[in-house]
């Protein structure tokens, strides 16, 4: 009996090892389930201690809520009732809202491309724990996301899955794909995503012969202190990242084009390195990179809050002010953090109607 208790203690100790890697130096190949459990346990401890960010290796920081999302596993269907954080249980399942949004866009002649941003720990687990082996052929650690995206595709949703894209890009490591001290992707991560998004958009629009606009791209370095540093209540930590700033031919900043056929609908992943201020820089965000890759300025609606419902509400408000707005669109690239599947305030049905008169509890 004592031997069994001792073995159970050893297993518990390994799974709940401290985040800075003191569990040992020997790297291990993890399964998605083992990774999920370890993220769940770490996030649980941090939430009990009311700590919003976790210290990893060599100055890397991770958002506690993102680790909590990874730890929840399946988050749609009946599982959403316990996985989702929304106060209204009816808004916890992301599937109905995504399918409804795609159908409404389709009725207006607009195609949806869904591009969730993978959790940082999924791409850089070895920056969270020392005893993680990262290789090109490793099992993807967000198998739950892959399962969800497969279900969406069966229902006709065009999903741009960035996890294999980022995993491959990481093998050609230059700048990291995520910020060390911030919860967002780095400019390199944005560029990698923008390259694939532009390719998918061109494929959908069949516009290889489209006329392009002359733009300039200049690389520079910016130093900043990320939002995860602020969550920890410290101010002495910062990082330097390379940016690709994009301007028009005269060197002036690009502006979103409301008449463009492509709209980026995003959470703060569409604002970082674009909006300046606490978003670190201007002229180098997702809007600029997608525009540069396509060869013409696209449109942008991005919010600091959740990309789940608030972003679509902002789109509705735009349509209410300009009833012809949606008629000018051909593609909506919907980009948000994958943690929004569980950690948002909910996935409400948002009617894309100019009058905004839809009745019922789902009316924004």
GROMACS .gro file of C-alpha atoms in nm:
model
  364
    1UNK     CA    1   0.000   0.000   0.000
    2UNK     CA    2   0.282   0.239   0.091
    3UNK     CA    3   0.458   0.156  -0.235
    4UNK     CA    4   0.144   0.241  -0.436
    5UNK     CA    5   0.103   0.572  -0.253
    6UNK     CA    6   0.467   0.656  -0.319
    7UNK     CA    7   0.428   0.585  -0.693
    8UNK     CA    8   0.114   0.799  -0.707
    9UNK     CA    9   0.305   1.080  -0.537
   10UNK     CA   10   0.585   1.059  -0.795
   11UNK     CA   11   0.338   1.075  -1.085
   12UNK     CA   12   0.158   1.373  -0.931
   13UNK     CA   13   0.490   1.549  -0.871
   14UNK     CA   14   0.598   1.503  -1.235
   15UNK     CA   15   0.269   1.628  -1.383
   16UNK     CA   16   0.258   1.928  -1.154
   17UNK     CA   17   0.624   2.021  -1.186
   18UNK     CA   18   0.709   2.386  -1.139
   19UNK     CA   19   0.694   2.600  -1.456
   20UNK     CA   20   1.064   2.688  -1.474
   21UNK     CA   21   1.162   2.329  -1.549
   22UNK     CA   22   1.298   2.210  -1.214
   23UNK     CA   23   1.139   1.871  -1.283
   24UNK     CA   24   1.459   1.774  -1.460
   25UNK     CA   25   1.676   1.838  -1.762
   26UNK     CA   26   1.593   1.522  -1.963
   27UNK     CA   27   1.370   1.619  -2.255
   28UNK     CA   28   1.064   1.404  -2.314
   29UNK     CA   29   0.822   1.353  -2.601
   30UNK     CA   30   0.483   1.452  -2.472
   31UNK     CA   31   0.141   1.341  -2.586
   32UNK     CA   32  -0.130   1.601  -2.633
   33UNK     CA   33  -0.316   1.460  -2.333
   34UNK     CA   34  -0.013   1.478  -2.102
   35UNK     CA   35   0.046   1.835  -2.216
   36UNK     CA   36  -0.319   1.924  -2.156
   37UNK     CA   37  -0.313   1.787  -1.802
   38UNK     CA   38   0.009   1.965  -1.717
   39UNK     CA   39  -0.125   2.297  -1.848
   40UNK     CA   40  -0.448   2.243  -1.656
   41UNK     CA   41  -0.268   2.181  -1.329
   42UNK     CA   42  -0.030   2.473  -1.371
   43UNK     CA   43  -0.311   2.713  -1.463
   44UNK     CA   44  -0.515   2.593  -1.166
   45UNK     CA   45  -0.231   2.670  -0.927
   46UNK     CA   46  -0.174   3.013  -1.079
   47UNK     CA   47  -0.545   3.097  -1.063
   48UNK     CA   48  -0.560   3.000  -0.696
   49UNK     CA   49  -0.269   3.236  -0.636
   50UNK     CA   50  -0.436   3.501  -0.857
   51UNK     CA   51  -0.133   3.520  -1.087
   52UNK     CA   52  -0.217   3.626  -1.442
   53UNK     CA   53   0.107   3.521  -1.609
   54UNK     CA   54   0.351   3.232  -1.570
   55UNK     CA   55   0.729   3.257  -1.585
   56UNK     CA   56   0.888   3.014  -1.824
   57UNK     CA   57   1.249   2.974  -1.944
   58UNK     CA   58   1.495   3.252  -2.035
   59UNK     CA   59   1.253   3.541  -1.984
   60UNK     CA   60   0.954   3.384  -2.160
   61UNK     CA   61   0.613   3.458  -2.006
   62UNK     CA   62   0.281   3.282  -2.068
   63UNK     CA   63  -0.078   3.394  -2.007
   64UNK     CA   64  -0.246   3.190  -1.733
   65UNK     CA   65  -0.586   3.202  -1.906
   66UNK     CA   66  -0.432   3.060  -2.223
   67UNK     CA   67  -0.290   2.767  -2.028
   68UNK     CA   68  -0.632   2.722  -1.867
   69UNK     CA   69  -0.787   2.702  -2.214
   70UNK     CA   70  -0.541   2.433  -2.322
   71UNK     CA   71  -0.618   2.240  -2.004
   72UNK     CA   72  -0.991   2.221  -2.067
   73UNK     CA   73  -0.980   1.984  -2.361
   74UNK     CA   74  -1.299   1.952  -2.568
   75UNK     CA   75  -1.491   2.281  -2.559
   76UNK     CA   76  -1.787   2.241  -2.799
   77UNK     CA   77  -2.122   2.065  -2.777
   78UNK     CA   78  -2.218   1.942  -2.431
   79UNK     CA   79  -1.859   1.992  -2.311
   80UNK     CA   80  -1.894   2.367  -2.361
   81UNK     CA   81  -2.125   2.389  -2.058
   82UNK     CA   82  -1.830   2.328  -1.826
   83UNK     CA   83  -1.545   2.447  -2.051
   84UNK     CA   84  -1.679   2.791  -2.143
   85UNK     CA   85  -1.647   3.098  -1.920
   86UNK     CA   86  -1.951   3.291  -2.048
   87UNK     CA   87  -2.207   3.385  -1.782
   88UNK     CA   88  -2.485   3.267  -2.013
   89UNK     CA   89  -2.455   2.893  -2.071
   90UNK     CA   90  -2.623   2.930  -2.412
   91UNK     CA   91  -2.326   3.135  -2.533
   92UNK     CA   92  -2.047   2.894  -2.434
   93UNK     CA   93  -2.042   2.676  -2.746
   94UNK     CA   94  -1.851   2.848  -3.030
   95UNK     CA   95  -1.980   2.614  -3.302
   96UNK     CA   96  -2.333   2.759  -3.354
   97UNK     CA   97  -2.208   3.120  -3.368
   98UNK     CA   98  -1.932   3.038  -3.618
   99UNK     CA   99  -2.167   2.841  -3.844
  100UNK     CA  100  -2.433   3.114  -3.827
  101UNK     CA  101  -2.181   3.388  -3.908
  102UNK     CA  102  -2.049   3.194  -4.208
  103UNK     CA  103  -2.403   3.133  -4.334
  104UNK     CA  104  -2.499   3.499  -4.303
  105UNK     CA  105  -2.187   3.602  -4.492
  106UNK     CA  106  -2.255   3.341  -4.761
  107UNK     CA  107  -2.606   3.479  -4.814
  108UNK     CA  108  -2.442   3.815  -4.882
  109UNK     CA  109  -2.193   3.667  -5.126
  110UNK     CA  110  -1.902   3.680  -4.879
  111UNK     CA  111  -1.664   3.393  -4.799
  112UNK     CA  112  -1.533   3.337  -4.446
  113UNK     CA  113  -1.178   3.228  -4.368
  114UNK     CA  114  -1.133   3.140  -4.000
  115UNK     CA  115  -0.777   3.191  -3.872
  116UNK     CA  116  -0.739   3.129  -3.497
  117UNK     CA  117  -0.398   3.210  -3.346
  118UNK     CA  118  -0.252   2.904  -3.168
  119UNK     CA  119  -0.161   2.933  -2.800
  120UNK     CA  120   0.201   3.032  -2.747
  121UNK     CA  121   0.268   2.725  -2.530
  122UNK     CA  122   0.158   2.492  -2.812
  123UNK     CA  123   0.435   2.622  -3.038
  124UNK     CA  124   0.693   2.691  -2.765
  125UNK     CA  125   0.631   2.432  -2.489
  126UNK     CA  126   1.005   2.411  -2.428
  127UNK     CA  127   1.003   2.778  -2.328
  128UNK     CA  128   0.757   2.688  -2.053
  129UNK     CA  129   0.918   2.364  -1.930
  130UNK     CA  130   1.274   2.241  -1.978
  131UNK     CA  131   1.178   1.875  -2.005
  132UNK     CA  132   0.995   1.910  -2.336
  133UNK     CA  133   1.142   1.783  -2.660
  134UNK     CA  134   1.053   1.985  -2.968
  135UNK     CA  135   1.110   1.832  -3.312
  136UNK     CA  136   0.967   1.865  -3.659
  137UNK     CA  137   0.784   1.532  -3.638
  138UNK     CA  138   0.638   1.576  -3.289
  139UNK     CA  139   0.271   1.518  -3.223
  140UNK     CA  140   0.077   1.843  -3.227
  141UNK     CA  141  -0.004   1.939  -2.870
  142UNK     CA  142  -0.338   2.102  -2.955
  143UNK     CA  143  -0.505   1.789  -3.091
  144UNK     CA  144  -0.837   1.922  -2.956
  145UNK     CA  145  -0.809   2.224  -3.185
  146UNK     CA  146  -0.736   1.998  -3.481
  147UNK     CA  147  -1.048   1.795  -3.400
  148UNK     CA  148  -1.262   2.108  -3.377
  149UNK     CA  149  -1.128   2.247  -3.704
  150UNK     CA  150  -1.204   1.916  -3.876
  151UNK     CA  151  -1.565   1.941  -3.756
  152UNK     CA  152  -1.587   2.298  -3.883
  153UNK     CA  153  -1.456   2.192  -4.224
  154UNK     CA  154  -1.718   1.917  -4.241
  155UNK     CA  155  -1.972   2.195  -4.194
  156UNK     CA  156  -1.827   2.399  -4.478
  157UNK     CA  157  -1.603   2.639  -4.281
  158UNK     CA  158  -1.273   2.734  -4.443
  159UNK     CA  159  -1.023   2.704  -4.155
  160UNK     CA  160  -0.666   2.826  -4.190
  161UNK     CA  161  -0.496   2.614  -3.921
  162UNK     CA  162  -0.179   2.796  -3.818
  163UNK     CA  163  -0.045   2.531  -3.581
  164UNK     CA  164   0.131   2.320  -3.849
  165UNK     CA  165   0.230   2.641  -4.028
  166UNK     CA  166   0.396   2.782  -3.717
  167UNK     CA  167   0.549   2.446  -3.619
  168UNK     CA  168   0.719   2.431  -3.958
  169UNK     CA  169   0.827   2.796  -3.943
  170UNK     CA  170   0.979   2.738  -3.600
  171UNK     CA  171   1.220   2.485  -3.750
  172UNK     CA  172   1.365   2.774  -3.950
  173UNK     CA  173   1.407   2.976  -3.630
  174UNK     CA  174   1.498   3.337  -3.684
  175UNK     CA  175   1.298   3.576  -3.471
  176UNK     CA  176   1.049   3.387  -3.251
  177UNK     CA  177   0.689   3.369  -3.373
  178UNK     CA  178   0.557   3.508  -3.043
  179UNK     CA  179   0.666   3.787  -2.813
  180UNK     CA  180   0.848   3.672  -2.500
  181UNK     CA  181   0.689   3.924  -2.264
  182UNK     CA  182   0.355   3.969  -2.439
  183UNK     CA  183   0.048   3.752  -2.502
  184UNK     CA  184   0.052   3.829  -2.877
  185UNK     CA  185   0.241   3.699  -3.175
  186UNK     CA  186   0.560   3.873  -3.289
  187UNK     CA  187   0.593   4.055  -3.618
  188UNK     CA  188   0.757   3.743  -3.763
  189UNK     CA  189   0.454   3.539  -3.654
  190UNK     CA  190   0.230   3.795  -3.820
  191UNK     CA  191   0.431   3.780  -4.141
  192UNK     CA  192   0.416   3.400  -4.153
  193UNK     CA  193   0.038   3.407  -4.095
  194UNK     CA  194  -0.011   3.689  -4.347
  195UNK     CA  195   0.179   3.497  -4.615
  196UNK     CA  196  -0.050   3.195  -4.580
  197UNK     CA  197  -0.363   3.408  -4.543
  198UNK     CA  198  -0.281   3.600  -4.861
  199UNK     CA  199  -0.224   3.275  -5.049
  200UNK     CA  200  -0.561   3.142  -4.930
  201UNK     CA  201  -0.735   3.470  -5.022
  202UNK     CA  202  -0.588   3.473  -5.373
  203UNK     CA  203  -0.696   3.113  -5.415
  204UNK     CA  204  -1.052   3.194  -5.309
  205UNK     CA  205  -1.078   3.510  -5.519
  206UNK     CA  206  -0.892   3.368  -5.821
  207UNK     CA  207  -0.728   3.706  -5.868
  208UNK     CA  208  -0.373   3.626  -5.976
  209UNK     CA  209  -0.393   3.899  -6.240
  210UNK     CA  210  -0.519   4.176  -6.010
  211UNK     CA  211  -0.347   4.514  -6.036
  212UNK     CA  212  -0.133   4.592  -5.733
  213UNK     CA  213  -0.046   4.914  -5.550
  214UNK     CA  214   0.313   5.023  -5.499
  215UNK     CA  215   0.424   4.985  -5.135
  216UNK     CA  216   0.746   5.006  -4.939
  217UNK     CA  217   0.864   4.766  -4.668
  218UNK     CA  218   1.139   4.865  -4.425
  219UNK     CA  219   1.280   4.659  -4.141
  220UNK     CA  220   1.359   4.812  -3.804
  221UNK     CA  221   1.386   4.704  -3.442
  222UNK     CA  222   1.156   4.806  -3.160
  223UNK     CA  223   1.202   4.757  -2.785
  224UNK     CA  224   0.898   4.720  -2.563
  225UNK     CA  225   0.764   4.571  -2.242
  226UNK     CA  226   0.469   4.336  -2.300
  227UNK     CA  227   0.131   4.300  -2.135
  228UNK     CA  228   0.241   3.988  -1.942
  229UNK     CA  229   0.507   4.195  -1.767
  230UNK     CA  230   0.235   4.434  -1.655
  231UNK     CA  231   0.023   4.143  -1.533
  232UNK     CA  232   0.312   4.041  -1.307
  233UNK     CA  233   0.340   4.396  -1.176
  234UNK     CA  234   0.702   4.448  -1.281
  235UNK     CA  235   0.847   4.708  -1.513
  236UNK     CA  236   1.212   4.616  -1.565
  237UNK     CA  237   1.166   4.344  -1.829
  238UNK     CA  238   1.159   4.421  -2.201
  239UNK     CA  239   1.243   4.265  -2.536
  240UNK     CA  240   1.357   4.382  -2.879
  241UNK     CA  241   1.189   4.257  -3.197
  242UNK     CA  242   1.239   4.310  -3.567
  243UNK     CA  243   0.949   4.472  -3.753
  244UNK     CA  244   0.861   4.505  -4.119
  245UNK     CA  245   0.692   4.842  -4.148
  246UNK     CA  246   0.480   4.884  -4.459
  247UNK     CA  247   0.398   5.222  -4.617
  248UNK     CA  248   0.265   5.348  -4.947
  249UNK     CA  249   0.502   5.447  -5.227
  250UNK     CA  250   0.548   5.793  -5.075
  251UNK     CA  251   0.642   5.652  -4.735
  252UNK     CA  252   0.309   5.742  -4.574
  253UNK     CA  253   0.123   5.500  -4.344
  254UNK     CA  254  -0.129   5.266  -4.506
  255UNK     CA  255  -0.493   5.314  -4.412
  256UNK     CA  256  -0.765   5.045  -4.417
  257UNK     CA  257  -0.975   5.066  -4.733
  258UNK     CA  258  -1.349   5.036  -4.662
  259UNK     CA  259  -1.404   4.971  -5.030
  260UNK     CA  260  -1.170   4.673  -5.038
  261UNK     CA  261  -1.312   4.327  -5.103
  262UNK     CA  262  -1.108   4.176  -4.817
  263UNK     CA  263  -1.189   4.251  -4.453
  264UNK     CA  264  -0.975   4.145  -4.157
  265UNK     CA  265  -1.200   4.098  -3.854
  266UNK     CA  266  -0.984   4.056  -3.545
  267UNK     CA  267  -0.924   4.086  -3.175
  268UNK     CA  268  -0.608   4.260  -3.049
  269UNK     CA  269  -0.400   4.029  -3.271
  270UNK     CA  270  -0.510   4.269  -3.544
  271UNK     CA  271  -0.392   4.572  -3.341
  272UNK     CA  272  -0.052   4.467  -3.210
  273UNK     CA  273   0.229   4.644  -3.402
  274UNK     CA  274  -0.042   4.838  -3.587
  275UNK     CA  275  -0.215   5.067  -3.337
  276UNK     CA  276   0.089   5.199  -3.148
  277UNK     CA  277   0.087   5.282  -2.778
  278UNK     CA  278   0.056   4.968  -2.568
  279UNK     CA  279   0.036   4.775  -2.896
  280UNK     CA  280   0.411   4.853  -2.928
  281UNK     CA  281   0.440   4.997  -3.280
  282UNK     CA  282   0.258   5.127  -3.586
  283UNK     CA  283   0.267   5.017  -3.946
  284UNK     CA  284   0.372   4.654  -3.894
  285UNK     CA  285   0.056   4.467  -3.792
  286UNK     CA  286  -0.162   4.206  -3.955
  287UNK     CA  287  -0.339   4.465  -4.171
  288UNK     CA  288  -0.010   4.592  -4.314
  289UNK     CA  289   0.140   4.247  -4.368
  290UNK     CA  290  -0.168   4.101  -4.543
  291UNK     CA  291  -0.195   4.416  -4.756
  292UNK     CA  292   0.173   4.390  -4.853
  293UNK     CA  293   0.142   4.020  -4.939
  294UNK     CA  294  -0.168   4.080  -5.151
  295UNK     CA  295  -0.033   4.397  -5.310
  296UNK     CA  296  -0.320   4.627  -5.213
  297UNK     CA  297  -0.467   4.770  -4.888
  298UNK     CA  298  -0.744   4.562  -4.732
  299UNK     CA  299  -1.001   4.667  -4.471
  300UNK     CA  300  -0.975   4.619  -4.095
  301UNK     CA  301  -1.210   4.593  -3.798
  302UNK     CA  302  -1.016   4.504  -3.482
  303UNK     CA  303  -1.111   4.530  -3.116
  304UNK     CA  304  -0.916   4.530  -2.793
  305UNK     CA  305  -1.168   4.298  -2.635
  306UNK     CA  306  -1.279   3.956  -2.744
  307UNK     CA  307  -1.273   3.857  -3.109
  308UNK     CA  308  -1.562   3.617  -3.047
  309UNK     CA  309  -1.869   3.844  -3.018
  310UNK     CA  310  -1.752   4.209  -2.983
  311UNK     CA  311  -1.569   4.201  -3.318
  312UNK     CA  312  -1.885   4.084  -3.496
  313UNK     CA  313  -2.091   4.347  -3.314
  314UNK     CA  314  -1.851   4.612  -3.447
  315UNK     CA  315  -1.906   4.471  -3.795
  316UNK     CA  316  -2.282   4.496  -3.743
  317UNK     CA  317  -2.247   4.860  -3.633
  318UNK     CA  318  -2.047   4.933  -3.946
  319UNK     CA  319  -2.325   4.778  -4.157
  320UNK     CA  320  -2.588   4.979  -3.970
  321UNK     CA  321  -2.405   5.303  -4.051
  322UNK     CA  322  -2.343   5.195  -4.412
  323UNK     CA  323  -2.601   4.943  -4.540
  324UNK     CA  324  -2.394   4.885  -4.855
  325UNK     CA  325  -2.078   4.803  -4.662
  326UNK     CA  326  -2.108   4.423  -4.672
  327UNK     CA  327  -2.193   4.426  -5.041
  328UNK     CA  328  -1.841   4.549  -5.113
  329UNK     CA  329  -1.681   4.253  -4.937
  330UNK     CA  330  -1.581   3.919  -5.087
  331UNK     CA  331  -1.369   3.772  -4.807
  332UNK     CA  332  -1.375   3.807  -4.428
  333UNK     CA  333  -1.055   3.685  -4.261
  334UNK     CA  334  -1.163   3.625  -3.899
  335UNK     CA  335  -0.859   3.619  -3.671
  336UNK     CA  336  -0.862   3.578  -3.293
  337UNK     CA  337  -0.676   3.398  -3.018
  338UNK     CA  338  -0.768   3.029  -2.994
  339UNK     CA  339  -0.817   3.074  -2.619
  340UNK     CA  340  -1.134   3.267  -2.706
  341UNK     CA  341  -1.304   2.933  -2.767
  342UNK     CA  342  -1.340   2.900  -2.388
  343UNK     CA  343  -1.216   3.220  -2.223
  344UNK     CA  344  -1.435   3.479  -2.398
  345UNK     CA  345  -1.755   3.634  -2.264
  346UNK     CA  346  -1.952   3.415  -2.500
  347UNK     CA  347  -2.037   3.328  -2.858
  348UNK     CA  348  -2.364   3.506  -2.928
  349UNK     CA  349  -2.554   3.501  -3.256
  350UNK     CA  350  -2.506   3.844  -3.415
  351UNK     CA  351  -2.749   3.930  -3.697
  352UNK     CA  352  -2.580   4.110  -3.985
  353UNK     CA  353  -2.884   4.326  -4.058
  354UNK     CA  354  -2.862   4.701  -4.135
  355UNK     CA  355  -3.167   4.778  -3.922
  356UNK     CA  356  -3.046   4.585  -3.619
  357UNK     CA  357  -3.409   4.498  -3.534
  358UNK     CA  358  -3.356   4.127  -3.470
  359UNK     CA  359  -3.545   4.042  -3.153
  360UNK     CA  360  -3.472   3.799  -2.876
  361UNK     CA  361  -3.204   3.730  -2.626
  362UNK     CA  362  -2.928   3.702  -2.888
  363UNK     CA  363  -2.972   4.062  -3.005
  364UNK     CA  364  -2.647   4.255  -2.934
   0.00000   0.00000   0.00000
